[in-house]
Amino acid sequence: MDRTEERIQQRFLDLANAADRRGIVTYTDFMNLNELNIFHSTIRKASFVKWKLFGGYAKAERQLAAFIPDALYLYQEDFGDVCDFPIVCLKITPLGERFAENLSHRDYLGAILNLGIDRSVTGDILIDGVCAYVFCLEKIADFLCSNLTRIRHTSVMCTPFDEKVGEIPLHMEQIKGTVASIRLDTLLALAWNASRSSLVKRIEEGQVFVNGKCVTSNGCHVKENDLISARGLGRFQYKGILSQTKKGRFLVEIEKYI
């Protein structure tokens, strides 16, 4: 573990200790896949507190961790959720839809970071046609609404999304295909229509994550509903086996985020 990873790990432990000592819920910022992997390897050292992960919606890739002291966790079981994550969803819409550009995830993220905002205070960005939904920490929501007025050459308006987060469209592509076995490399090859050999290097270099945990073995067996993310490619959810062919291959289904 290098010094950067040690600092991240120590930050997690400091937050866990603060939650336990002060009897309050403490939160991390949004964590990327590498930080989530460090979190999963660190949390066993903080068994004196409970924890939860959330990114603003189900199956979010970038997530916050909440450290919950035992006393509040017991209270939660009796009276409901005491862990109110400080996350706001913002909707970005063009002022003139007719003249709006076809903006990408990189365009939205670049415009946000150009305002001087650190990536750690923003979560996933979901694109729906000419609109986008951005998850961020409460403390920067007003700043974004006031200052995010242009993305590339398109004038935009940024406002809080007051409807239910569950109504945000998640665009998925259903993919079915046959594989020899339910292994990580075969499912990656199916998702991105690539050869297994071209993806093994990504796995061995630590660029592939299963449920937020880094996996470096291409022979890793994936379980139903596991969420797989690959840096530079995207992510998908393995839905399960549909049937088995006479030759012993498996017909499987995955849902790829697009």
PDB file of C-alpha atoms in Angstrom:
ATOM      1  CA  MET A   1       0.000   0.000   0.000  1.00  0.00           C
ATOM      2  CA  ASP A   2       1.475   3.377  -1.013  1.00  0.00           C
ATOM      3  CA  ARG A   3       1.287   6.601   0.999  1.00  0.00           C
ATOM      4  CA  THR A   4      -1.796   7.867  -0.806  1.00  0.00           C
ATOM      5  CA  GLU A   5      -3.682   4.683   0.014  1.00  0.00           C
ATOM      6  CA  GLU A   6      -2.457   4.858   3.615  1.00  0.00           C
ATOM      7  CA  ARG A   7      -3.792   8.407   3.937  1.00  0.00           C
ATOM      8  CA  ILE A   8      -7.163   7.350   2.541  1.00  0.00           C
ATOM      9  CA  GLN A   9      -7.317   4.402   4.910  1.00  0.00           C
ATOM     10  CA  GLN A  10      -6.405   6.595   7.883  1.00  0.00           C
ATOM     11  CA  ARG A  11      -9.115   9.078   6.917  1.00  0.00           C
ATOM     12  CA  PHE A  12     -11.696   6.297   7.040  1.00  0.00           C
ATOM     13  CA  LEU A  13     -10.480   5.175  10.458  1.00  0.00           C
ATOM     14  CA  ASP A  14     -10.513   8.764  11.766  1.00  0.00           C
ATOM     15  CA  LEU A  15     -14.139   9.173  10.673  1.00  0.00           C
ATOM     16  CA  ALA A  16     -15.088   5.843  12.256  1.00  0.00           C
ATOM     17  CA  ASN A  17     -13.398   6.819  15.519  1.00  0.00           C
ATOM     18  CA  ALA A  18     -15.105  10.231  15.489  1.00  0.00           C
ATOM     19  CA  ALA A  19     -18.511   8.573  15.020  1.00  0.00           C
ATOM     20  CA  ASP A  20     -17.847   6.218  17.933  1.00  0.00           C
ATOM     21  CA  ARG A  21     -16.357   8.843  20.244  1.00  0.00           C
ATOM     22  CA  ARG A  22     -18.928  11.592  19.608  1.00  0.00           C
ATOM     23  CA  GLY A  23     -21.978   9.403  19.100  1.00  0.00           C
ATOM     24  CA  ILE A  24     -22.840  10.942  15.728  1.00  0.00           C
ATOM     25  CA  VAL A  25     -22.989   9.770  12.114  1.00  0.00           C
ATOM     26  CA  THR A  26     -19.948  10.800  10.086  1.00  0.00           C
ATOM     27  CA  TYR A  27     -19.588  10.741   6.304  1.00  0.00           C
ATOM     28  CA  THR A  28     -16.875  10.446   3.708  1.00  0.00           C
ATOM     29  CA  ASP A  29     -16.964  12.414   0.461  1.00  0.00           C
ATOM     30  CA  PHE A  30     -17.906  10.629  -2.760  1.00  0.00           C
ATOM     31  CA  MET A  31     -15.494   7.761  -3.315  1.00  0.00           C
ATOM     32  CA  ASN A  32     -14.279   6.508  -6.674  1.00  0.00           C
ATOM     33  CA  LEU A  33     -13.810   2.813  -7.409  1.00  0.00           C
ATOM     34  CA  ASN A  34     -10.263   2.706  -6.058  1.00  0.00           C
ATOM     35  CA  GLU A  35     -11.287   4.444  -2.832  1.00  0.00           C
ATOM     36  CA  LEU A  36     -14.264   2.111  -2.462  1.00  0.00           C
ATOM     37  CA  ASN A  37     -11.885  -0.807  -2.776  1.00  0.00           C
ATOM     38  CA  ILE A  38      -9.685   0.650  -0.019  1.00  0.00           C
ATOM     39  CA  PHE A  39     -12.803   1.227   2.078  1.00  0.00           C
ATOM     40  CA  HIS A  40     -13.826  -2.426   1.816  1.00  0.00           C
ATOM     41  CA  SER A  41     -10.352  -3.537   2.870  1.00  0.00           C
ATOM     42  CA  THR A  42     -10.294  -1.057   5.790  1.00  0.00           C
ATOM     43  CA  ILE A  43     -13.735  -1.421   7.311  1.00  0.00           C
ATOM     44  CA  ARG A  44     -12.896  -4.644   9.137  1.00  0.00           C
ATOM     45  CA  LYS A  45     -10.566  -2.531  11.312  1.00  0.00           C
ATOM     46  CA  ALA A  46     -13.544  -0.426  12.392  1.00  0.00           C
ATOM     47  CA  SER A  47     -15.828  -3.168  13.698  1.00  0.00           C
ATOM     48  CA  PHE A  48     -16.848  -0.916  16.602  1.00  0.00           C
ATOM     49  CA  VAL A  49     -19.189   1.040  14.284  1.00  0.00           C
ATOM     50  CA  LYS A  50     -21.757   0.134  11.650  1.00  0.00           C
ATOM     51  CA  TRP A  51     -21.600   1.537   8.147  1.00  0.00           C
ATOM     52  CA  LYS A  52     -23.662   2.164   5.024  1.00  0.00           C
ATOM     53  CA  LEU A  53     -22.854   3.127   1.441  1.00  0.00           C
ATOM     54  CA  PHE A  54     -25.047   5.329  -0.757  1.00  0.00           C
ATOM     55  CA  GLY A  55     -24.565   7.465  -3.835  1.00  0.00           C
ATOM     56  CA  GLY A  56     -27.945   9.143  -4.206  1.00  0.00           C
ATOM     57  CA  TYR A  57     -29.705   6.308  -6.016  1.00  0.00           C
ATOM     58  CA  ALA A  58     -29.618   2.535  -6.148  1.00  0.00           C
ATOM     59  CA  LYS A  59     -26.525   1.088  -7.854  1.00  0.00           C
ATOM     60  CA  ALA A  60     -24.619   4.367  -7.934  1.00  0.00           C
ATOM     61  CA  GLU A  61     -20.959   3.936  -8.809  1.00  0.00           C
ATOM     62  CA  ARG A  62     -19.559   6.853  -6.767  1.00  0.00           C
ATOM     63  CA  GLN A  63     -20.741   6.548  -3.172  1.00  0.00           C
ATOM     64  CA  LEU A  64     -20.434   8.041   0.288  1.00  0.00           C
ATOM     65  CA  ALA A  65     -19.847   5.943   3.376  1.00  0.00           C
ATOM     66  CA  ALA A  66     -21.672   6.695   6.612  1.00  0.00           C
ATOM     67  CA  PHE A  67     -20.169   5.517   9.904  1.00  0.00           C
ATOM     68  CA  ILE A  68     -22.911   4.882  12.469  1.00  0.00           C
ATOM     69  CA  PRO A  69     -22.223   4.401  16.204  1.00  0.00           C
ATOM     70  CA  ASP A  70     -23.858   1.367  17.769  1.00  0.00           C
ATOM     71  CA  ALA A  71     -26.290   3.421  19.889  1.00  0.00           C
ATOM     72  CA  LEU A  72     -27.719   5.187  16.846  1.00  0.00           C
ATOM     73  CA  TYR A  73     -27.779   1.987  14.838  1.00  0.00           C
ATOM     74  CA  LEU A  74     -30.035   0.371  17.458  1.00  0.00           C
ATOM     75  CA  TYR A  75     -32.190   3.493  17.429  1.00  0.00           C
ATOM     76  CA  GLN A  76     -32.426   3.211  13.646  1.00  0.00           C
ATOM     77  CA  GLU A  77     -33.787  -0.321  13.882  1.00  0.00           C
ATOM     78  CA  ASP A  78     -36.596   0.913  16.159  1.00  0.00           C
ATOM     79  CA  PHE A  79     -37.451   4.290  14.656  1.00  0.00           C
ATOM     80  CA  GLY A  80     -36.227   4.331  11.053  1.00  0.00           C
ATOM     81  CA  ASP A  81     -33.211   5.618   9.194  1.00  0.00           C
ATOM     82  CA  VAL A  82     -30.998   7.956  11.224  1.00  0.00           C
ATOM     83  CA  CYS A  83     -28.499   8.063   8.375  1.00  0.00           C
ATOM     84  CA  ASP A  84     -29.645  10.978   6.184  1.00  0.00           C
ATOM     85  CA  PHE A  85     -26.941  11.212   3.536  1.00  0.00           C
ATOM     86  CA  PRO A  86     -26.035  14.830   2.650  1.00  0.00           C
ATOM     87  CA  ILE A  87     -26.623  14.286  -1.068  1.00  0.00           C
ATOM     88  CA  VAL A  88     -28.566  16.524  -3.450  1.00  0.00           C
ATOM     89  CA  CYS A  89     -29.607  15.698  -7.007  1.00  0.00           C
ATOM     90  CA  LEU A  90     -29.432  18.565  -9.509  1.00  0.00           C
ATOM     91  CA  LYS A  91     -30.986  18.647 -12.962  1.00  0.00           C
ATOM     92  CA  ILE A  92     -29.147  20.427 -15.773  1.00  0.00           C
ATOM     93  CA  THR A  93     -31.300  21.548 -18.708  1.00  0.00           C
ATOM     94  CA  PRO A  94     -30.480  23.695 -21.755  1.00  0.00           C
ATOM     95  CA  LEU A  95     -32.067  27.145 -21.873  1.00  0.00           C
ATOM     96  CA  GLY A  96     -32.864  26.572 -25.526  1.00  0.00           C
ATOM     97  CA  GLU A  97     -33.384  22.907 -26.301  1.00  0.00           C
ATOM     98  CA  ARG A  98     -33.515  23.587 -30.030  1.00  0.00           C
ATOM     99  CA  PHE A  99     -29.929  24.841 -30.053  1.00  0.00           C
ATOM    100  CA  ALA A 100     -28.518  22.463 -27.441  1.00  0.00           C
ATOM    101  CA  GLU A 101     -25.383  20.513 -28.292  1.00  0.00           C
ATOM    102  CA  ASN A 102     -25.057  16.768 -27.873  1.00  0.00           C
ATOM    103  CA  LEU A 103     -23.172  16.884 -24.579  1.00  0.00           C
ATOM    104  CA  SER A 104     -21.229  13.944 -23.147  1.00  0.00           C
ATOM    105  CA  HIS A 105     -20.424  12.890 -19.594  1.00  0.00           C
ATOM    106  CA  ARG A 106     -16.977  14.428 -20.070  1.00  0.00           C
ATOM    107  CA  ASP A 107     -18.524  17.758 -21.106  1.00  0.00           C
ATOM    108  CA  TYR A 108     -20.692  17.973 -17.990  1.00  0.00           C
ATOM    109  CA  LEU A 109     -17.907  16.891 -15.663  1.00  0.00           C
ATOM    110  CA  GLY A 110     -15.402  19.253 -17.266  1.00  0.00           C
ATOM    111  CA  ALA A 111     -17.735  22.238 -16.844  1.00  0.00           C
ATOM    112  CA  ILE A 112     -18.261  21.388 -13.174  1.00  0.00           C
ATOM    113  CA  LEU A 113     -14.550  20.930 -12.438  1.00  0.00           C
ATOM    114  CA  ASN A 114     -13.736  24.170 -14.284  1.00  0.00           C
ATOM    115  CA  LEU A 115     -15.678  25.980 -11.560  1.00  0.00           C
ATOM    116  CA  GLY A 116     -12.928  24.954  -9.148  1.00  0.00           C
ATOM    117  CA  ILE A 117     -14.923  22.132  -7.586  1.00  0.00           C
ATOM    118  CA  ASP A 118     -13.113  19.020  -6.392  1.00  0.00           C
ATOM    119  CA  ARG A 119     -14.293  15.736  -7.889  1.00  0.00           C
ATOM    120  CA  SER A 120     -14.800  14.277  -4.406  1.00  0.00           C
ATOM    121  CA  VAL A 121     -17.872  16.445  -3.737  1.00  0.00           C
ATOM    122  CA  THR A 122     -19.708  15.257  -6.846  1.00  0.00           C
ATOM    123  CA  GLY A 123     -21.106  11.816  -7.564  1.00  0.00           C
ATOM    124  CA  ASP A 124     -22.501  10.147 -10.652  1.00  0.00           C
ATOM    125  CA  ILE A 125     -23.687  12.080 -13.695  1.00  0.00           C
ATOM    126  CA  LEU A 126     -26.635  10.540 -15.535  1.00  0.00           C
ATOM    127  CA  ILE A 127     -27.513  11.794 -19.007  1.00  0.00           C
ATOM    128  CA  ASP A 128     -31.046  11.710 -20.410  1.00  0.00           C
ATOM    129  CA  GLY A 129     -31.174  13.235 -23.889  1.00  0.00           C
ATOM    130  CA  VAL A 130     -30.400  16.949 -23.631  1.00  0.00           C
ATOM    131  CA  CYS A 131     -30.686  16.900 -19.816  1.00  0.00           C
ATOM    132  CA  ALA A 132     -28.395  15.543 -17.132  1.00  0.00           C
ATOM    133  CA  TYR A 133     -28.700  14.690 -13.449  1.00  0.00           C
ATOM    134  CA  VAL A 134     -25.759  15.382 -11.153  1.00  0.00           C
ATOM    135  CA  PHE A 135     -25.403  14.122  -7.592  1.00  0.00           C
ATOM    136  CA  CYS A 136     -23.409  16.335  -5.244  1.00  0.00           C
ATOM    137  CA  LEU A 137     -22.915  17.142  -1.581  1.00  0.00           C
ATOM    138  CA  GLU A 138     -25.444  19.531  -0.064  1.00  0.00           C
ATOM    139  CA  LYS A 139     -22.752  22.092   0.709  1.00  0.00           C
ATOM    140  CA  ILE A 140     -22.040  22.844  -2.961  1.00  0.00           C
ATOM    141  CA  ALA A 141     -25.554  22.544  -4.408  1.00  0.00           C
ATOM    142  CA  ASP A 142     -26.335  26.268  -4.232  1.00  0.00           C
ATOM    143  CA  PHE A 143     -22.952  27.147  -5.720  1.00  0.00           C
ATOM    144  CA  LEU A 144     -23.529  24.859  -8.681  1.00  0.00           C
ATOM    145  CA  CYS A 145     -27.039  26.197  -9.259  1.00  0.00           C
ATOM    146  CA  SER A 146     -25.705  29.769  -9.286  1.00  0.00           C
ATOM    147  CA  ASN A 147     -22.550  29.269 -11.330  1.00  0.00           C
ATOM    148  CA  LEU A 148     -23.100  26.393 -13.749  1.00  0.00           C
ATOM    149  CA  THR A 149     -24.577  28.385 -16.629  1.00  0.00           C
ATOM    150  CA  ARG A 150     -22.748  27.091 -19.691  1.00  0.00           C
ATOM    151  CA  ILE A 151     -21.445  23.749 -20.923  1.00  0.00           C
ATOM    152  CA  ARG A 152     -19.326  24.078 -24.033  1.00  0.00           C
ATOM    153  CA  HIS A 153     -21.414  26.444 -26.193  1.00  0.00           C
ATOM    154  CA  THR A 154     -24.763  25.561 -24.618  1.00  0.00           C
ATOM    155  CA  SER A 155     -26.376  27.852 -22.037  1.00  0.00           C
ATOM    156  CA  VAL A 156     -27.882  25.745 -19.246  1.00  0.00           C
ATOM    157  CA  MET A 157     -29.907  26.024 -16.077  1.00  0.00           C
ATOM    158  CA  CYS A 158     -29.043  23.992 -12.993  1.00  0.00           C
ATOM    159  CA  THR A 159     -31.829  23.417 -10.460  1.00  0.00           C
ATOM    160  CA  PRO A 160     -32.569  20.995  -7.602  1.00  0.00           C
ATOM    161  CA  PHE A 161     -34.414  17.912  -8.788  1.00  0.00           C
ATOM    162  CA  ASP A 162     -37.413  17.845  -6.474  1.00  0.00           C
ATOM    163  CA  GLU A 163     -39.079  14.724  -7.819  1.00  0.00           C
ATOM    164  CA  LYS A 164     -38.342  11.240  -6.559  1.00  0.00           C
ATOM    165  CA  VAL A 165     -34.825  10.125  -7.388  1.00  0.00           C
ATOM    166  CA  GLY A 166     -36.287   6.792  -8.463  1.00  0.00           C
ATOM    167  CA  GLU A 167     -37.872   8.613 -11.399  1.00  0.00           C
ATOM    168  CA  ILE A 168     -34.503   9.500 -12.902  1.00  0.00           C
ATOM    169  CA  PRO A 169     -34.174   7.437 -16.087  1.00  0.00           C
ATOM    170  CA  LEU A 170     -31.377   4.888 -16.050  1.00  0.00           C
ATOM    171  CA  HIS A 171     -30.723   3.831 -19.629  1.00  0.00           C
ATOM    172  CA  MET A 172     -29.764   0.188 -19.842  1.00  0.00           C
ATOM    173  CA  GLU A 173     -28.983  -2.099 -22.750  1.00  0.00           C
ATOM    174  CA  GLN A 174     -30.002  -5.716 -22.290  1.00  0.00           C
ATOM    175  CA  ILE A 175     -27.436  -8.108 -23.717  1.00  0.00           C
ATOM    176  CA  LYS A 176     -27.858 -11.870 -24.033  1.00  0.00           C
ATOM    177  CA  GLY A 177     -25.181 -14.279 -25.162  1.00  0.00           C
ATOM    178  CA  THR A 178     -23.569 -17.617 -24.509  1.00  0.00           C
ATOM    179  CA  VAL A 179     -20.426 -18.089 -22.438  1.00  0.00           C
ATOM    180  CA  ALA A 180     -18.387 -21.145 -21.562  1.00  0.00           C
ATOM    181  CA  SER A 181     -18.444 -20.302 -17.832  1.00  0.00           C
ATOM    182  CA  ILE A 182     -19.630 -17.543 -15.510  1.00  0.00           C
ATOM    183  CA  ARG A 183     -16.233 -15.921 -15.164  1.00  0.00           C
ATOM    184  CA  LEU A 184     -15.327 -12.268 -15.019  1.00  0.00           C
ATOM    185  CA  ASP A 185     -13.360 -12.262 -18.271  1.00  0.00           C
ATOM    186  CA  THR A 186     -16.113 -13.983 -20.277  1.00  0.00           C
ATOM    187  CA  LEU A 187     -18.776 -11.554 -19.062  1.00  0.00           C
ATOM    188  CA  LEU A 188     -16.565  -8.554 -19.826  1.00  0.00           C
ATOM    189  CA  ALA A 189     -16.029  -9.910 -23.334  1.00  0.00           C
ATOM    190  CA  LEU A 190     -19.788 -10.277 -23.781  1.00  0.00           C
ATOM    191  CA  ALA A 191     -20.526  -6.776 -22.484  1.00  0.00           C
ATOM    192  CA  TRP A 192     -18.098  -4.999 -24.780  1.00  0.00           C
ATOM    193  CA  ASN A 193     -17.917  -7.472 -27.664  1.00  0.00           C
ATOM    194  CA  ALA A 194     -14.179  -7.872 -27.217  1.00  0.00           C
ATOM    195  CA  SER A 195     -11.798 -10.793 -26.984  1.00  0.00           C
ATOM    196  CA  ARG A 196     -11.106 -12.226 -23.568  1.00  0.00           C
ATOM    197  CA  SER A 197      -7.357 -11.831 -24.052  1.00  0.00           C
ATOM    198  CA  SER A 198      -7.722  -8.065 -24.606  1.00  0.00           C
ATOM    199  CA  LEU A 199      -9.548  -7.730 -21.281  1.00  0.00           C
ATOM    200  CA  VAL A 200      -7.323  -9.907 -19.110  1.00  0.00           C
ATOM    201  CA  LYS A 201      -4.711  -7.152 -18.938  1.00  0.00           C
ATOM    202  CA  ARG A 202      -7.293  -4.711 -17.592  1.00  0.00           C
ATOM    203  CA  ILE A 203      -8.228  -7.196 -14.883  1.00  0.00           C
ATOM    204  CA  GLU A 204      -4.625  -7.947 -13.916  1.00  0.00           C
ATOM    205  CA  GLU A 205      -3.816  -4.210 -13.753  1.00  0.00           C
ATOM    206  CA  GLY A 206      -6.602  -3.602 -11.233  1.00  0.00           C
ATOM    207  CA  GLN A 207      -8.953  -1.762 -13.569  1.00  0.00           C
ATOM    208  CA  VAL A 208     -11.991  -3.984 -12.975  1.00  0.00           C
ATOM    209  CA  PHE A 209     -14.228  -3.903  -9.908  1.00  0.00           C
ATOM    210  CA  VAL A 210     -17.005  -6.195  -8.724  1.00  0.00           C
ATOM    211  CA  ASN A 211     -19.436  -4.508  -6.317  1.00  0.00           C
ATOM    212  CA  GLY A 212     -16.809  -1.839  -5.656  1.00  0.00           C
ATOM    213  CA  LYS A 213     -14.027  -4.314  -4.875  1.00  0.00           C
ATOM    214  CA  CYS A 214     -10.993  -4.579  -7.117  1.00  0.00           C
ATOM    215  CA  VAL A 215     -10.623  -8.032  -8.686  1.00  0.00           C
ATOM    216  CA  THR A 216      -7.329  -9.015 -10.322  1.00  0.00           C
ATOM    217  CA  SER A 217      -8.149 -12.629 -11.197  1.00  0.00           C
ATOM    218  CA  ASN A 218      -9.754 -13.159 -14.583  1.00  0.00           C
ATOM    219  CA  GLY A 219     -11.101 -16.479 -13.322  1.00  0.00           C
ATOM    220  CA  CYS A 220     -13.246 -14.804 -10.668  1.00  0.00           C
ATOM    221  CA  HIS A 221     -16.731 -16.347 -10.691  1.00  0.00           C
ATOM    222  CA  VAL A 222     -19.457 -13.717 -10.794  1.00  0.00           C
ATOM    223  CA  LYS A 223     -22.721 -14.085  -8.887  1.00  0.00           C
ATOM    224  CA  GLU A 224     -26.211 -13.062  -9.936  1.00  0.00           C
ATOM    225  CA  ASN A 225     -26.874  -9.288  -9.594  1.00  0.00           C
ATOM    226  CA  ASP A 226     -23.184  -8.450  -9.168  1.00  0.00           C
ATOM    227  CA  LEU A 227     -22.289  -4.989 -10.471  1.00  0.00           C
ATOM    228  CA  ILE A 228     -19.129  -4.960 -12.611  1.00  0.00           C
ATOM    229  CA  SER A 229     -17.255  -1.755 -13.479  1.00  0.00           C
ATOM    230  CA  ALA A 230     -14.258  -1.390 -15.794  1.00  0.00           C
ATOM    231  CA  ARG A 231     -12.290   1.823 -15.994  1.00  0.00           C
ATOM    232  CA  GLY A 232     -12.580   3.461 -19.380  1.00  0.00           C
ATOM    233  CA  LEU A 233     -15.358   1.113 -20.498  1.00  0.00           C
ATOM    234  CA  GLY A 234     -18.340   1.489 -18.201  1.00  0.00           C
ATOM    235  CA  ARG A 235     -20.343  -0.875 -16.045  1.00  0.00           C
ATOM    236  CA  PHE A 236     -22.986  -3.555 -16.203  1.00  0.00           C
ATOM    237  CA  GLN A 237     -24.990  -5.843 -13.939  1.00  0.00           C
ATOM    238  CA  TYR A 238     -24.940  -9.589 -14.348  1.00  0.00           C
ATOM    239  CA  LYS A 239     -28.561 -10.744 -14.229  1.00  0.00           C
ATOM    240  CA  GLY A 240     -28.056 -14.514 -14.322  1.00  0.00           C
ATOM    241  CA  ILE A 241     -28.287 -17.702 -16.380  1.00  0.00           C
ATOM    242  CA  LEU A 242     -31.262 -18.054 -18.711  1.00  0.00           C
ATOM    243  CA  SER A 243     -30.567 -21.588 -19.943  1.00  0.00           C
ATOM    244  CA  GLN A 244     -27.838 -24.052 -20.846  1.00  0.00           C
ATOM    245  CA  THR A 245     -27.110 -25.272 -24.360  1.00  0.00           C
ATOM    246  CA  LYS A 246     -26.634 -28.889 -25.371  1.00  0.00           C
ATOM    247  CA  LYS A 247     -22.897 -28.217 -25.643  1.00  0.00           C
ATOM    248  CA  GLY A 248     -22.739 -27.106 -22.027  1.00  0.00           C
ATOM    249  CA  ARG A 249     -22.507 -23.354 -22.662  1.00  0.00           C
ATOM    250  CA  PHE A 250     -24.587 -20.921 -20.647  1.00  0.00           C
ATOM    251  CA  LEU A 251     -27.030 -18.415 -22.096  1.00  0.00           C
ATOM    252  CA  VAL A 252     -26.740 -15.414 -19.792  1.00  0.00           C
ATOM    253  CA  GLU A 253     -28.188 -11.929 -19.556  1.00  0.00           C
ATOM    254  CA  ILE A 254     -26.491  -8.699 -18.511  1.00  0.00           C
ATOM    255  CA  GLU A 255     -27.702  -5.097 -18.310  1.00  0.00           C
ATOM    256  CA  LYS A 256     -25.172  -2.530 -19.468  1.00  0.00           C
ATOM    257  CA  TYR A 257     -25.412   1.114 -18.446  1.00  0.00           C
ATOM    258  CA  ILE A 258     -25.410   3.407 -21.489  1.00  0.00           C
TER     259      ILE A 258
END
